[in-house]
mmCIF file of C-alpha atoms in Angstrom:
data_model
loop_
_atom_site.group_PDB
_atom_site.id
_atom_site.type_symbol
_atom_site.label_atom_id
_atom_site.label_comp_id
_atom_site.label_asym_id
_atom_site.label_seq_id
_atom_site.Cartn_x
_atom_site.Cartn_y
_atom_site.Cartn_z
ATOM 1 C CA GLN B 1 -36.877 -10.792 -23.930
ATOM 2 C CA ASN B 2 -38.883 -7.228 -25.086
ATOM 3 C CA THR B 3 -36.071 -5.283 -25.530
ATOM 4 C CA SER B 4 -33.119 -5.830 -25.938
ATOM 5 C CA ALA B 5 -30.054 -4.178 -23.469
ATOM 6 C CA ALA B 6 -29.236 -1.186 -24.544
ATOM 7 C CA ASP B 7 -26.543 1.492 -23.244
ATOM 8 C CA ALA B 8 -26.361 3.101 -19.783
ATOM 9 C CA GLU B 9 -26.611 6.441 -20.574
ATOM 10 C CA PHE B 10 -25.344 9.343 -17.882
ATOM 11 C CA THR B 11 -24.116 12.852 -17.159
ATOM 12 C CA ILE B 12 -21.047 14.171 -15.625
ATOM 13 C CA ASN B 13 -20.673 17.979 -14.973
ATOM 14 C CA GLY B 14 -22.649 18.622 -18.406
ATOM 15 C CA THR B 15 -21.005 15.262 -20.478
ATOM 16 C CA ALA B 16 -23.580 13.029 -21.261
ATOM 17 C CA ALA B 17 -21.517 9.442 -22.186
ATOM 18 C CA THR B 18 -22.309 6.053 -22.356
ATOM 19 C CA SER B 19 -21.462 2.338 -20.640
ATOM 20 C CA ALA B 20 -21.866 -1.266 -21.645
ATOM 21 C CA SER B 21 -22.404 -1.810 -18.795
ATOM 22 C CA ASN B 22 -23.094 -0.205 -14.951
ATOM 23 C CA SER B 23 -20.260 0.139 -13.619
ATOM 24 C CA ILE B 24 -17.970 3.292 -15.504
ATOM 25 C CA THR B 25 -13.938 2.973 -15.173
ATOM 26 C CA SER B 26 -13.160 5.094 -17.205
ATOM 27 C CA ALA B 27 -15.450 8.556 -17.145
ATOM 28 C CA LEU B 28 -13.386 9.917 -14.203
ATOM 29 C CA SER B 29 -9.928 9.100 -13.460
ATOM 30 C CA GLY B 30 -9.439 6.573 -10.879
ATOM 31 C CA VAL B 31 -12.524 7.233 -9.080
ATOM 32 C CA THR B 32 -15.210 3.909 -10.613
ATOM 33 C CA ILE B 33 -18.761 5.168 -10.854
ATOM 34 C CA ASN B 34 -21.655 1.515 -9.589
ATOM 35 C CA LEU B 35 -25.210 2.990 -11.703
ATOM 36 C CA THR B 36 -27.568 1.902 -9.503
ATOM 37 C CA ALA B 37 -31.258 0.652 -9.757
ATOM 38 C CA ALA B 38 -33.072 3.704 -7.720
ATOM 39 C CA ALA B 39 -30.379 6.410 -9.909
ATOM 40 C CA ALA B 40 -31.852 4.371 -12.656
ATOM 41 C CA GLU B 41 -35.230 4.753 -11.680
ATOM 42 C CA SER B 42 -34.872 8.341 -10.692
ATOM 43 C CA ALA B 43 -34.185 9.307 -14.433
ATOM 44 C CA ASN B 44 -33.119 13.220 -15.531
ATOM 45 C CA SER B 45 -32.350 13.807 -11.728
ATOM 46 C CA THR B 46 -29.593 15.204 -9.505
ATOM 47 C CA GLN B 47 -27.617 12.237 -8.171
ATOM 48 C CA THR B 48 -24.215 13.662 -6.000
ATOM 49 C CA ILE B 49 -21.029 11.516 -5.854
ATOM 50 C CA THR B 50 -18.874 11.733 -3.240
ATOM 51 C CA VAL B 51 -14.761 10.170 -4.354
ATOM 52 C CA ALA B 52 -13.166 10.163 -1.438
ATOM 53 C CA THR B 53 -9.712 7.821 -0.273
ATOM 54 C CA ASP B 54 -10.930 4.326 -0.104
ATOM 55 C CA THR B 55 -7.783 4.204 3.398
ATOM 56 C CA SER B 56 -8.872 1.031 3.972
ATOM 57 C CA THR B 57 -6.618 -0.139 1.212
ATOM 58 C CA GLN B 58 -3.614 2.077 1.537
ATOM 59 C CA ILE B 59 -3.649 0.437 5.424
ATOM 60 C CA SER B 60 -4.307 -3.098 3.709
ATOM 61 C CA ASP B 61 -1.406 -2.432 1.281
ATOM 62 C CA ILE B 62 1.654 -0.912 3.670
ATOM 63 C CA GLU B 63 0.408 -3.673 6.396
ATOM 64 C CA ASN B 64 1.035 -6.559 3.286
ATOM 65 C CA PHE B 65 4.479 -4.470 2.847
ATOM 66 C CA VAL B 66 5.731 -4.939 7.025
ATOM 67 C CA THR B 67 4.564 -8.355 6.744
ATOM 68 C CA GLU B 68 6.843 -9.235 3.734
ATOM 69 C CA TYR B 69 9.308 -7.150 4.602
ATOM 70 C CA ASN B 70 9.130 -9.516 8.239
ATOM 71 C CA ASN B 71 9.206 -11.952 5.757
ATOM 72 C CA VAL B 72 12.992 -10.944 3.671
ATOM 73 C CA VAL B 73 14.175 -10.385 7.841
ATOM 74 C CA SER B 74 13.541 -13.103 8.862
ATOM 75 C CA ALA B 75 14.568 -15.812 5.811
ATOM 76 C CA MET B 76 17.705 -13.802 6.309
ATOM 77 C CA SER B 77 17.597 -14.234 9.809
ATOM 78 C CA SER B 78 17.388 -18.347 9.498
ATOM 79 C CA LEU B 79 20.471 -18.262 7.220
ATOM 80 C CA SER B 80 22.876 -16.056 8.505
ATOM 81 C CA SER B 81 21.897 -18.008 12.106
ATOM 82 C CA PHE B 82 24.988 -19.598 14.234
ATOM 83 C CA SER B 83 24.664 -22.725 16.131
ATOM 84 C CA SER B 84 27.332 -23.800 18.404
ATOM 85 C CA ALA B 85 26.282 -27.737 17.614
ATOM 86 C CA GLY B 86 27.755 -27.695 15.058
ATOM 87 C CA SER B 87 28.849 -26.421 11.833
ATOM 88 C CA SER B 88 25.061 -29.020 10.045
ATOM 89 C CA ALA B 89 22.967 -26.701 12.550
ATOM 90 C CA ASN B 90 24.307 -23.271 10.890
ATOM 91 C CA GLY B 91 22.650 -21.263 8.423
ATOM 92 C CA ALA B 92 24.195 -21.641 4.863
ATOM 93 C CA LEU B 93 25.021 -18.542 5.028
ATOM 94 C CA VAL B 94 26.731 -17.287 8.041
ATOM 95 C CA GLY B 95 29.567 -14.958 8.340
ATOM 96 C CA ASP B 96 28.758 -14.181 4.728
ATOM 97 C CA SER B 97 29.592 -10.320 4.871
ATOM 98 C CA MET B 98 27.105 -9.909 1.497
ATOM 99 C CA LEU B 99 24.002 -11.233 3.710
ATOM 100 C CA THR B 100 25.598 -8.413 6.407
ATOM 101 C CA THR B 101 25.706 -5.864 4.310
ATOM 102 C CA ILE B 102 22.352 -5.940 2.897
ATOM 103 C CA GLN B 103 20.099 -6.757 5.883
ATOM 104 C CA THR B 104 22.166 -3.921 7.217
ATOM 105 C CA THR B 105 21.115 -1.192 4.244
ATOM 106 C CA LEU B 106 17.559 -2.176 4.762
ATOM 107 C CA GLY B 107 17.862 -1.691 8.306
ATOM 108 C CA ASN B 108 19.460 1.989 7.062
ATOM 109 C CA ILE B 109 16.158 2.424 4.944
ATOM 110 C CA VAL B 110 13.248 1.404 6.800
ATOM 111 C CA SER B 111 15.304 3.181 10.447
ATOM 112 C CA GLY B 112 16.277 6.399 7.980
ATOM 113 C CA THR B 113 14.490 9.567 6.954
ATOM 114 C CA THR B 114 12.124 9.402 3.676
ATOM 115 C CA GLY B 115 10.039 12.371 2.156
ATOM 116 C CA GLY B 116 10.827 14.587 4.918
ATOM 117 C CA SER B 117 9.298 11.770 7.329
ATOM 118 C CA THR B 118 9.790 8.554 8.573
ATOM 119 C CA LEU B 119 8.622 4.920 9.197
ATOM 120 C CA GLY B 120 8.101 6.018 12.426
ATOM 121 C CA ALA B 121 6.116 9.373 12.442
ATOM 122 C CA LEU B 122 3.688 6.473 10.703
ATOM 123 C CA GLY B 123 3.078 3.931 13.260
ATOM 124 C CA ILE B 124 5.798 1.425 11.769
ATOM 125 C CA SER B 125 8.248 1.138 13.960
ATOM 126 C CA LEU B 126 12.367 -1.503 13.768
ATOM 127 C CA GLN B 127 12.449 -3.987 16.913
ATOM 128 C CA SER B 128 16.279 -4.876 17.371
ATOM 129 C CA ASP B 129 15.572 -8.088 15.806
ATOM 130 C CA GLY B 130 15.370 -6.359 12.566
ATOM 131 C CA GLN B 131 11.768 -6.853 12.256
ATOM 132 C CA LEU B 132 9.161 -3.506 11.979
ATOM 133 C CA THR B 133 5.577 -3.048 14.172
ATOM 134 C CA ILE B 134 2.579 -1.127 12.990
ATOM 135 C CA ASP B 135 0.845 1.154 14.842
ATOM 136 C CA THR B 136 -1.977 0.464 13.815
ATOM 137 C CA THR B 137 -3.991 3.547 15.713
ATOM 138 C CA THR B 138 -0.744 5.536 13.956
ATOM 139 C CA LEU B 139 -0.753 4.246 10.873
ATOM 140 C CA THR B 140 -4.570 4.913 10.844
ATOM 141 C CA ASN B 141 -4.737 9.026 11.779
ATOM 142 C CA ALA B 142 -1.857 9.203 9.610
ATOM 143 C CA VAL B 143 -2.875 7.370 6.078
ATOM 144 C CA THR B 144 -6.280 10.248 7.220
ATOM 145 C CA ASN B 145 -4.809 12.883 8.018
ATOM 146 C CA ASP B 146 -1.759 13.484 6.210
ATOM 147 C CA PRO B 147 -2.297 10.899 3.135
ATOM 148 C CA ALA B 148 0.985 13.457 1.389
ATOM 149 C CA GLN B 149 3.399 12.171 3.460
ATOM 150 C CA VAL B 150 2.920 8.948 3.241
ATOM 151 C CA ALA B 151 3.096 9.235 0.162
ATOM 152 C CA SER B 152 6.244 10.511 0.430
ATOM 153 C CA VAL B 153 7.868 8.560 2.589
ATOM 154 C CA PHE B 154 6.946 5.192 0.387
ATOM 155 C CA ASN B 155 7.006 7.120 -3.239
ATOM 156 C CA GLY B 156 8.069 10.508 -2.908
ATOM 157 C CA THR B 157 12.060 11.089 -4.443
ATOM 158 C CA ASN B 158 14.358 8.694 -3.221
ATOM 159 C CA GLY B 159 11.373 6.878 -1.260
ATOM 160 C CA ILE B 160 10.987 3.383 0.139
ATOM 161 C CA ALA B 161 10.538 1.615 -2.536
ATOM 162 C CA GLU B 162 13.107 3.881 -4.512
ATOM 163 C CA GLN B 163 15.950 3.204 -2.723
ATOM 164 C CA LEU B 164 14.129 -0.642 -1.780
ATOM 165 C CA ASN B 165 14.630 -1.030 -6.172
ATOM 166 C CA THR B 166 18.293 0.604 -6.120
#
């Protein structure tokens, strides 16, 4: 080793900074900048950084929400199932009023209006069996073209996240 490694040196909008690695996470809130060999070779030249929303992560998170919601609905359905074959084939909570109240409440939350919009406007539909389905095209359009609407449905005051948490 002829020369020991040095911190990466860079300037953002006139403000000089350094980093022990080529992956910068503290310069711009919520943004990771990866310094590449190409940028290092063109020292003292201006580099343009384009910051774009990561819609694929948002869509994946919403798809995970739907999957987990459907898992809960399936578990509740199994626990409350009735079988004419006899009580041993019934779900452990068949006829339980608390479970029925929870099922109804969850259905009302996901079918209601939150943040001035609905899950349906995002391409997420409530089926007759209580499961949610996703129209991927509609969801992608909503996340891409109106991220504020998507955020308000899930995270706004009295949004789905807050209602489910309550």
